Coordinates of C-alpha atoms in Angstrom, one line a residue:
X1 CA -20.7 70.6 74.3
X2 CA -22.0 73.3 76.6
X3 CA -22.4 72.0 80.6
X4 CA -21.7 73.7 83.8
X5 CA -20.3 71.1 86.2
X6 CA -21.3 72.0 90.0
X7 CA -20.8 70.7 93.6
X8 CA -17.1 68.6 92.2
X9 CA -13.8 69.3 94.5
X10 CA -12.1 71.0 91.6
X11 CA -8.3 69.9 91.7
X12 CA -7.6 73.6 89.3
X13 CA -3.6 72.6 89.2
X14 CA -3.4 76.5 88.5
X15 CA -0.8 78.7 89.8
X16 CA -1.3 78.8 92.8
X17 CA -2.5 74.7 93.0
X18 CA -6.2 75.8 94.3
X19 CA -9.0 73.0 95.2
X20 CA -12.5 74.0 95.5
X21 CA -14.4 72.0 97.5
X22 CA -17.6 73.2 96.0
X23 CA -16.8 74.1 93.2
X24 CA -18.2 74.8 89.3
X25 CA -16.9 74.5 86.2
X26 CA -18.2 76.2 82.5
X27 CA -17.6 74.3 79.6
X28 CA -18.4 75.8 76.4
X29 CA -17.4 74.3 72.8
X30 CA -14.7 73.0 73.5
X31 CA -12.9 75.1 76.5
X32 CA -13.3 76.5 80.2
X33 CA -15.2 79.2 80.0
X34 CA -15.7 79.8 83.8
X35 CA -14.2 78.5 87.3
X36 CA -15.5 79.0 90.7
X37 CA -17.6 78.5 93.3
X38 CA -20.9 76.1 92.6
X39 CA -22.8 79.0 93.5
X40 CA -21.7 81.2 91.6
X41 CA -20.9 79.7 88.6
X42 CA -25.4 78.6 89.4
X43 CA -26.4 82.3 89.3
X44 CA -24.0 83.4 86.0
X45 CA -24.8 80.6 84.2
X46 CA -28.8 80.0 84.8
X47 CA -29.6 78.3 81.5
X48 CA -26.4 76.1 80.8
X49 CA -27.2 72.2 81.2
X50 CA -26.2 71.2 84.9
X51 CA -24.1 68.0 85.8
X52 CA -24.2 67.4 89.8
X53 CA -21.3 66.2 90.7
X54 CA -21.4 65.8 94.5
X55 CA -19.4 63.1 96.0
X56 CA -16.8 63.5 92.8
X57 CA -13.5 65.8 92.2
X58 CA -12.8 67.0 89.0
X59 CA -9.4 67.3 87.4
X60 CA -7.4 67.8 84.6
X61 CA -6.7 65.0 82.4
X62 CA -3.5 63.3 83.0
X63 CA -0.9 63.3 80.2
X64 CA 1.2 60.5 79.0
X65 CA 4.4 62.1 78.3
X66 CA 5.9 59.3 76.5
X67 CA 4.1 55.7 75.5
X68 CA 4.3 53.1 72.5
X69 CA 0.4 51.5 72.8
X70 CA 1.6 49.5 70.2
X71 CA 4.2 47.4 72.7
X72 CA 1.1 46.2 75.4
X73 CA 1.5 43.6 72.7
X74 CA 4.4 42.2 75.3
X75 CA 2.6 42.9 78.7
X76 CA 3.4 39.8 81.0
X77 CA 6.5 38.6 78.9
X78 CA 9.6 40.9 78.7
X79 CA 9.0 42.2 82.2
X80 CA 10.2 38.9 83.4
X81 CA 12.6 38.0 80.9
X82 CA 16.3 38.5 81.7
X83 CA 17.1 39.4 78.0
X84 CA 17.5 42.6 76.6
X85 CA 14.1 43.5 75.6
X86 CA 15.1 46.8 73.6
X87 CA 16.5 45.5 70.6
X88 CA 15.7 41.5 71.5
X89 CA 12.1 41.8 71.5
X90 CA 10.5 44.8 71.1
X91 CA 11.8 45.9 67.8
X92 CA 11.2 42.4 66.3
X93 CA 7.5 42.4 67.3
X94 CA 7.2 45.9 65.7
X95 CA 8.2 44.7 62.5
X96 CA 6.7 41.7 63.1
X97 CA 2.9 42.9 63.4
X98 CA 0.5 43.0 60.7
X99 CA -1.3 46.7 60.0
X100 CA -4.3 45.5 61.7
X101 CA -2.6 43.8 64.9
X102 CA -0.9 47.4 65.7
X103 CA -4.2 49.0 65.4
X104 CA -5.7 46.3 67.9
X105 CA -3.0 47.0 70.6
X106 CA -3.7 50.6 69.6
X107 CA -6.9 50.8 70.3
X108 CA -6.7 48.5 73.9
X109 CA -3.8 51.3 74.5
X110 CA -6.6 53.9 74.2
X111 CA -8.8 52.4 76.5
X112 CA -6.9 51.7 79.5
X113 CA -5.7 55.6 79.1
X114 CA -9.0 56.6 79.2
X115 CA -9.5 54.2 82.2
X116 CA -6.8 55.6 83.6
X117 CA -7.6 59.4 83.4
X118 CA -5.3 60.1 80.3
X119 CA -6.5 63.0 78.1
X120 CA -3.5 63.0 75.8
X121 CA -0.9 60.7 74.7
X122 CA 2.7 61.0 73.1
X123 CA 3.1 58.3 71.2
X124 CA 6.5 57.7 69.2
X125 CA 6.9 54.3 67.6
X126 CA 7.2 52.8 64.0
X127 CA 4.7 52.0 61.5
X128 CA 2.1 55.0 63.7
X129 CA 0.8 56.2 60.4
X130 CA -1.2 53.0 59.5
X131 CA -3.2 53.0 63.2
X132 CA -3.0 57.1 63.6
X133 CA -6.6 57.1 62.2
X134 CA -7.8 54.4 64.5
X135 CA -6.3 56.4 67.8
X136 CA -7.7 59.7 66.3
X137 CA -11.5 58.6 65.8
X138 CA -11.4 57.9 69.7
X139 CA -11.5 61.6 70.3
X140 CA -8.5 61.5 72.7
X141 CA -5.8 64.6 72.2
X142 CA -2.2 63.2 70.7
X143 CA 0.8 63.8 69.7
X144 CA 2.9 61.3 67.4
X145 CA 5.7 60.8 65.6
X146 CA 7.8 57.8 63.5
X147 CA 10.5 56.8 65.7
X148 CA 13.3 56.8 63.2
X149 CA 16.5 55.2 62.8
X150 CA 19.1 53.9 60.2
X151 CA 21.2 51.6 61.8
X152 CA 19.8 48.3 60.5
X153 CA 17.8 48.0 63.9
X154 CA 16.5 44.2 63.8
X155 CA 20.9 43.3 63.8
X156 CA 21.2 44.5 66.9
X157 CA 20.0 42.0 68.6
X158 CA 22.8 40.4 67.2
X159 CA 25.6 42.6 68.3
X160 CA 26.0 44.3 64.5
X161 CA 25.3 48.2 64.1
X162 CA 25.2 48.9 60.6
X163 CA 23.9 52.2 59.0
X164 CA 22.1 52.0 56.1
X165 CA 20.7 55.3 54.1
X166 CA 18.0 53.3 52.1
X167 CA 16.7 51.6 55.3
X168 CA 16.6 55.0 56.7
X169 CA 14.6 56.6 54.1
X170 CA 11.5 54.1 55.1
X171 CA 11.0 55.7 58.3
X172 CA 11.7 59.0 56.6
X173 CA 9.0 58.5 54.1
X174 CA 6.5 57.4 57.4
X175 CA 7.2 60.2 59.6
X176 CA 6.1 62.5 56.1
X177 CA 3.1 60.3 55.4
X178 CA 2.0 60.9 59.2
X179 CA 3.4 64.6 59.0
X180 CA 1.0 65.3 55.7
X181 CA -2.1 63.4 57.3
X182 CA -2.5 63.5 60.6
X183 CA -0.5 67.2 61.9
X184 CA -2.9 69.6 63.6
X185 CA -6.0 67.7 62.3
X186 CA -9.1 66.5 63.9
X187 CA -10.0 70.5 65.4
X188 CA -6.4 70.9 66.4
X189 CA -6.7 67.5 68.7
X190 CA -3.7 65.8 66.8
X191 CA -0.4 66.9 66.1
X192 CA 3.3 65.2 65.1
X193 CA 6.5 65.3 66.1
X194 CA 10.0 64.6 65.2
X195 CA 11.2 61.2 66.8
X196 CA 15.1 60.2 66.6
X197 CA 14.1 56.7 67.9
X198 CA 18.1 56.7 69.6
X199 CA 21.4 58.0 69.8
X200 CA 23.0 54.6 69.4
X201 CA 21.0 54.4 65.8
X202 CA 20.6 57.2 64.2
X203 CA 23.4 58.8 62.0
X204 CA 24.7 62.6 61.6
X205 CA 22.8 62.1 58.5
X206 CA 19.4 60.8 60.2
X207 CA 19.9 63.6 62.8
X208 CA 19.9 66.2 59.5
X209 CA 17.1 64.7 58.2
X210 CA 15.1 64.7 61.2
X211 CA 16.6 68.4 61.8
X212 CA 15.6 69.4 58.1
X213 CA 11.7 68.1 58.5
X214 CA 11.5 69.8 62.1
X215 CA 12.5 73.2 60.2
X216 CA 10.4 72.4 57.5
X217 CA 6.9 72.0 59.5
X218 CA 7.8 73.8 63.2
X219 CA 7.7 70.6 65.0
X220 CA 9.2 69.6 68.2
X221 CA 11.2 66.8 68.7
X222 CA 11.8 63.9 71.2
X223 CA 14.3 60.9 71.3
X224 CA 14.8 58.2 73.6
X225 CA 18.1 59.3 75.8
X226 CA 20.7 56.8 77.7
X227 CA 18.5 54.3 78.0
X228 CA 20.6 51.6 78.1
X229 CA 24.4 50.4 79.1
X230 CA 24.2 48.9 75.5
X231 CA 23.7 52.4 73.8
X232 CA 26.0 54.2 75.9
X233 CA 28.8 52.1 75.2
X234 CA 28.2 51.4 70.8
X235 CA 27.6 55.5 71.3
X236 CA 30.8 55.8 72.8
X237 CA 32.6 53.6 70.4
X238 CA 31.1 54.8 67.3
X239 CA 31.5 59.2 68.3
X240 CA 34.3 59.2 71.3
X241 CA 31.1 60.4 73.5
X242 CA 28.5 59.9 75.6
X243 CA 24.9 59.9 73.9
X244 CA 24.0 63.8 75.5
X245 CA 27.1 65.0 73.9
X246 CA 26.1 63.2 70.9
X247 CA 23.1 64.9 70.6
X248 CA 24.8 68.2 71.2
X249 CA 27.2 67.8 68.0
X250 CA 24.3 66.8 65.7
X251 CA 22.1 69.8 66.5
X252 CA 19.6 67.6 68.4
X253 CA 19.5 69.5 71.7
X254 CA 16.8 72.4 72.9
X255 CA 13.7 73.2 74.4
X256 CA 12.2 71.6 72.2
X257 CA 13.1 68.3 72.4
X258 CA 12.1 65.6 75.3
X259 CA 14.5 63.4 76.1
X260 CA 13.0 59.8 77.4
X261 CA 14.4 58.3 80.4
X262 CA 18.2 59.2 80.9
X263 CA 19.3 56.0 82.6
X264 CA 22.7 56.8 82.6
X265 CA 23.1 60.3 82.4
X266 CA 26.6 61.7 83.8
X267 CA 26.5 64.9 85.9
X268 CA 27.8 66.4 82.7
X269 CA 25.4 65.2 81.0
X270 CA 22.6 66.5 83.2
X271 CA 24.6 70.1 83.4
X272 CA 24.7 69.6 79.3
X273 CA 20.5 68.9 78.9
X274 CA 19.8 71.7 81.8
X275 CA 21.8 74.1 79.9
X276 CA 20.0 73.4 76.2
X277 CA 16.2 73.6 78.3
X278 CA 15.8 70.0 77.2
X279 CA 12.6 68.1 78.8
X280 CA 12.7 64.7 80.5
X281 CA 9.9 62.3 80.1
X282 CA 10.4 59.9 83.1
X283 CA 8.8 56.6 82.8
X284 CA 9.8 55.7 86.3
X285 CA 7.5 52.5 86.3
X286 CA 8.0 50.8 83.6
X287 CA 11.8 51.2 84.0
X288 CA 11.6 49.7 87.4
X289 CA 10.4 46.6 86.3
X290 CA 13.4 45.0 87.0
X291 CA 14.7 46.9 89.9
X292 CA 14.4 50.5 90.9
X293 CA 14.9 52.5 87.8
X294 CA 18.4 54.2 88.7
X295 CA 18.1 57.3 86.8
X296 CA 19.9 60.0 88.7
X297 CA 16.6 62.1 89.0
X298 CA 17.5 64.4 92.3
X299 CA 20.4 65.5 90.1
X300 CA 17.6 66.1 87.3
X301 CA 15.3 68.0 89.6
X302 CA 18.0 70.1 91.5
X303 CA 19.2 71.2 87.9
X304 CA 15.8 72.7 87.3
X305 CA 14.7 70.4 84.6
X306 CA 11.3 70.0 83.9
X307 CA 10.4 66.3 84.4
X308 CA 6.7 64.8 82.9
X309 CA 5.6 61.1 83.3
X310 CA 4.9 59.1 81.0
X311 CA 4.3 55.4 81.0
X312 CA 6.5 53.6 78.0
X313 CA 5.6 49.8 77.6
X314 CA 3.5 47.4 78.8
X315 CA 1.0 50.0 80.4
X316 CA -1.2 53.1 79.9
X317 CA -1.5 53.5 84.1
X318 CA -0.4 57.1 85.1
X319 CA -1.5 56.4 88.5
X320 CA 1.0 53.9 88.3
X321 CA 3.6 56.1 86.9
X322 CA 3.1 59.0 89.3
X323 CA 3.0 56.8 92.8
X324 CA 6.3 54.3 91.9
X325 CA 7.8 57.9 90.3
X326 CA 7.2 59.0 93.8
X327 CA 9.1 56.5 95.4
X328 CA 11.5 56.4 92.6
X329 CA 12.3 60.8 93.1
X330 CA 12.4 59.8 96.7
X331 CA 14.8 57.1 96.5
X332 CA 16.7 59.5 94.1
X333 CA 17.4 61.6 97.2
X334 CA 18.2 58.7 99.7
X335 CA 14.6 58.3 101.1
X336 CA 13.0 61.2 102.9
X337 CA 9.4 63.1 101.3
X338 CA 11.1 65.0 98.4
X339 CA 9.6 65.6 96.0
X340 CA 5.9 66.0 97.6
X341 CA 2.9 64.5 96.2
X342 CA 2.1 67.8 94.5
X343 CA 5.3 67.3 92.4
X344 CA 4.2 64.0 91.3
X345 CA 0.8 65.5 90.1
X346 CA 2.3 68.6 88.8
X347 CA 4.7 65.8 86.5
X348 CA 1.2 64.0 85.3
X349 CA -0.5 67.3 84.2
X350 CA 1.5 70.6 84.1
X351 CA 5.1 69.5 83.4
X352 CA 3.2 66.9 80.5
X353 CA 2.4 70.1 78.6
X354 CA 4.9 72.4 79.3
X355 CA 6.9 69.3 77.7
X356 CA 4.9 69.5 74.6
X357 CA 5.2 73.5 74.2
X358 CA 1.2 73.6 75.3
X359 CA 1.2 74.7 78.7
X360 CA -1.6 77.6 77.6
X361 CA -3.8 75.1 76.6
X362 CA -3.8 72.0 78.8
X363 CA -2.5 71.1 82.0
X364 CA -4.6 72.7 84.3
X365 CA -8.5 73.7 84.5
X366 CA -8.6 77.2 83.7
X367 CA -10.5 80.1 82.1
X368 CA -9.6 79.6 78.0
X369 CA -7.7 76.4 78.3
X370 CA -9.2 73.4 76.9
X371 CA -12.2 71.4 78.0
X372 CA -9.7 68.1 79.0
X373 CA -11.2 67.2 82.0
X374 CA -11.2 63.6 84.6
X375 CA -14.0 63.2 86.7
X376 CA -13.2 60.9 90.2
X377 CA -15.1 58.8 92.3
X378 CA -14.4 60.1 95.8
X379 CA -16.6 57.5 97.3
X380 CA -13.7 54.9 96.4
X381 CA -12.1 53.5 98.9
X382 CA -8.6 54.4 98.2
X383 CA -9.9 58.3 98.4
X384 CA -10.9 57.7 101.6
X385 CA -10.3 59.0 104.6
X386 CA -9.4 62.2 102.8
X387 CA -6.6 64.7 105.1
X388 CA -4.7 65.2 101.3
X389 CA -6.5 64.5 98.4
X390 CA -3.7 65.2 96.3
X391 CA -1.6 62.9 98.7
X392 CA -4.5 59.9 98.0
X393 CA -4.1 60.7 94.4
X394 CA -0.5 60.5 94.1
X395 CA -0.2 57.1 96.5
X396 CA -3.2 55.1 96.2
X397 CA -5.0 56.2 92.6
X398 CA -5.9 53.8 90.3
X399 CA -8.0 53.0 87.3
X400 CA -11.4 52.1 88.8
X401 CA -12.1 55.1 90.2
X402 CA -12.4 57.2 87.2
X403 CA -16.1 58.0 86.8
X404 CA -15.9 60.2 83.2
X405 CA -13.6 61.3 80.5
X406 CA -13.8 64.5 79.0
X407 CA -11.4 65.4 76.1
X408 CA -11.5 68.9 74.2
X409 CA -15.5 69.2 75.3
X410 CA -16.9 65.8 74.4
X411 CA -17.0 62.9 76.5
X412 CA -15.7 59.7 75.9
X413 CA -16.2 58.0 78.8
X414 CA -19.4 58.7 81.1
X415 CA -19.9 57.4 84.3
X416 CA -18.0 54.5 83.9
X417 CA -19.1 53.7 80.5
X418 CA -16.5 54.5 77.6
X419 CA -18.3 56.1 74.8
X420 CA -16.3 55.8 72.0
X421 CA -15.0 52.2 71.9
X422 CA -16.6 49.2 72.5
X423 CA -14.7 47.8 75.3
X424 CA -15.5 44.3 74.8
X425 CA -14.4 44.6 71.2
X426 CA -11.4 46.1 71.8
X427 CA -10.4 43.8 74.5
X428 CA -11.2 40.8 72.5
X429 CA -9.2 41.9 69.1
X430 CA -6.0 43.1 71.4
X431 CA -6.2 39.3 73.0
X432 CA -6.1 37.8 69.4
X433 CA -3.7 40.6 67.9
X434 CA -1.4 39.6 70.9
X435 CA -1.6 35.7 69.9
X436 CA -0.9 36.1 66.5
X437 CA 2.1 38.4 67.0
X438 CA 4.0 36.8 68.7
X439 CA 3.7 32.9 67.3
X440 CA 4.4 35.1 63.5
X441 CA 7.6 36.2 65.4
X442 CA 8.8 33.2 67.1
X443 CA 7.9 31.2 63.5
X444 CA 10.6 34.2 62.0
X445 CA 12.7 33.9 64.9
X446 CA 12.8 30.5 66.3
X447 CA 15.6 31.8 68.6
X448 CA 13.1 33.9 70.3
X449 CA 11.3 31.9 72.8
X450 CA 7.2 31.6 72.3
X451 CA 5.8 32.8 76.0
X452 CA 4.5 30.0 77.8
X453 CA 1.0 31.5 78.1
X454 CA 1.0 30.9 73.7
X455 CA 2.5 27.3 74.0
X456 CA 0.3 24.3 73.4
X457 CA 0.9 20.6 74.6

């Protein structure tokens, strides 16, 4: 749509990190087409539609760097559990879910991001070409692949790797369905990647193939990296290595890839991923569910690495993300104010799409970049008293302050009201999607506890 935006503090997150207290912004199709002053974007753009909006900033949308919407399916469970949740329950429920239960923990995933200030999502999980169409229609900008693997992943659980080729070849065939319907589709809003779900499960030969498809189509790649003490050490005792120099052997390291989390990185290892221009995807608040999340992130910063958020399980919050990354970075570095607030925001927006290759087009609200845009109550109470707005971002954001959504020029959400999904649906099929998952996968699995919430009598 074509709108001018005027009288908004307009968080730009350009170059040089300028905020306009009253300022304008040109929206035409679907792009920035002007950026200044409210004045003067009034007198060069007379006859454009006019949205006041006085008492509100305006910033770029946030992006999720790194999320499965599909795994909210275990919010209030595995955070509390003290078994491994990797292998012990969140690839079982993925297998476990019917077609239409993923798309109804899709969908929910949508909203909160929306709710949340999320413009784009990375989403790398299994199955993602049977609710791609579902996440699409919503109008939001993504980026998904089939996390793949052919070590017989629901085994491992049970202490057993085993690689199988034919196994293998069914996440193959998804990440080429998804590939074939879903890259650079829906005006250029939805794209793929290549996915290597870990180190500790995929094969030289599932690294080829992966390898093969990313040269065959010009995608970039991501993979979840060190997550775990368990994939460090079957790593180690399956290649000699640690998972980094795994990736190295097998061709799976470069600025194109995004590495998730990094756990248990060595100072090699981090001298290793700085050296190959891979990107971290930090996902400092779900990983601190339990604790923390150790991840040796001043070493990551003061390699130069560029570090985006992103939010993993459980949650689409990137307020969330950025504020416990903040104490997470600062913790990194033995407690202090390093990294700045501004770091934190830069990881939610800038680093996001410098991750994805896209830093040109998203990111930041600029002249020719695309129309991606949050709108924020400043009347909340948590922006309020304002010395650093950027500071009250970063520290004390949250979801109910986001007034609009605005996603390559349409809006999806409008003063408070998301436009395309009806909440109360989506809410209600997630609840029963939730339900039904997880008695199917304890009637499977008797082993695997039903959460008490689920229990009756």
């Amino acid at each position: 749509m074509d709108v001018k935006f005027l009288h908004a503090t307009v968080i730009t997150q350009n170059g040089g990190r300028e905020i306009l207290s009253d300022g304008g912004v040109v929206v035409k199709r679907n792009r920035i087409a002007a950026v200044g002053l409210s004045s003067d974007i009034e007198r060069m753009h007379p006859n454009l539609p006019s949205i006041d909006l006085s008492g509100k900033a305006l910033m770029p949308g946030l992006i999720n760097a790194h999320t499965h919407v599909v795994l909210l399916v275990l919010r209030g469970t595995v955070e509390d559990m003290g078994a491994e949740a990797i292998y012990g329950y969140m690839t079982p429920i993925s297998f476990a879910m019917t077609e239409d239960e993923r798309e109804a923990l899709a969908l929910l995933g949508c909203l909160e991001a929306l709710r949340s200030g999320s413009s784009t999502l990375v989403e790398p999980f299994r199955h993602v070409v049977g609710y791609a169409g579902a996440m699409a229609k919503t109008g939001m900008r993504l980026w998904l692949a089939e996390n793949c693997a052919d070590a017989l992943t629901l085994k491992i659980r049970q202490g057993i790797y085993e690689f199988d080729q034919a196994w293998g070849e069914t996440f193959l065939d998804r990440q080429r369905a998804l590939i074939e319907k879903f890259h650079n589709t829906h005006n250029g809003r939805v794209h793929c990647q290549i996915s290597a779900h870990a180190p500790d499960n995929c094969s030289p030969w599932m690294l080829r193939q992966l390898n093969d498809l990313r040269e065959k189509h010009g995608l970039r790649r991501t993979v979840h990296l060190a997550q775990s003490k368990g994939e460090v050490a079957q790593v180690r005792k399956y290649a000699g290595c640690t998972p980094a120099e795994y990736l190295e052997r097998n061709d799976w390291l470069g600025p194109d890839v995004v590495g998730a989390h990094w756990t248990n990185c060595t100072d090699s290892d981090i001298a290793l991923l700085a050296r190959h221009g891979v990107h971290m995807a930090h996902c400092a608040a779900n990983s601190s569910r339990r604790g923390p999340h150790p991840a040796p992130v001043a070493k990551i910063l003061d390699a130069g690495i560029n570090v985006a958020l992103g939010t993993d399980n459980m949650t689409e919050d990137m307020f969330q993300a950025m504020h416990i990354g903040s104490i997470v970075h600062r913790g990194s570095y033995g407690g202090g104010t390093k990294p700045q607030p501004q770091d934190l925001l830069d990881a939610g927006t800038r680093n996001g799409a410098l991750s994805l290759g896209v830093e040109a087009e998203i990111g930041s609200i600029e002249v020719g970049k695309k129309a991606d845009l949050a709108v924020i109550n400043l009347e909340d109470p948590c922006m309020v008293p304002r010395i650093n707005l950027v500071s009250n971002l970063v520290h004390y954001g949250h979801q109910g302050m986001i007034d609009s959504m605005m996603v390559d020029g349409e809006f999806l959400m409008r003063e408070g009201a998301v436009l395309c999904l009806d909440e109360k649906e989506v809410v209600r099929n997630a609840q029963a999607a939730t339900a039904s998952a997880w008695r199917r996968l304890h009637q499977k699995n008797s082993d695997l506890p039903l959460p008490v919430g689920l229990r009756t009598g």
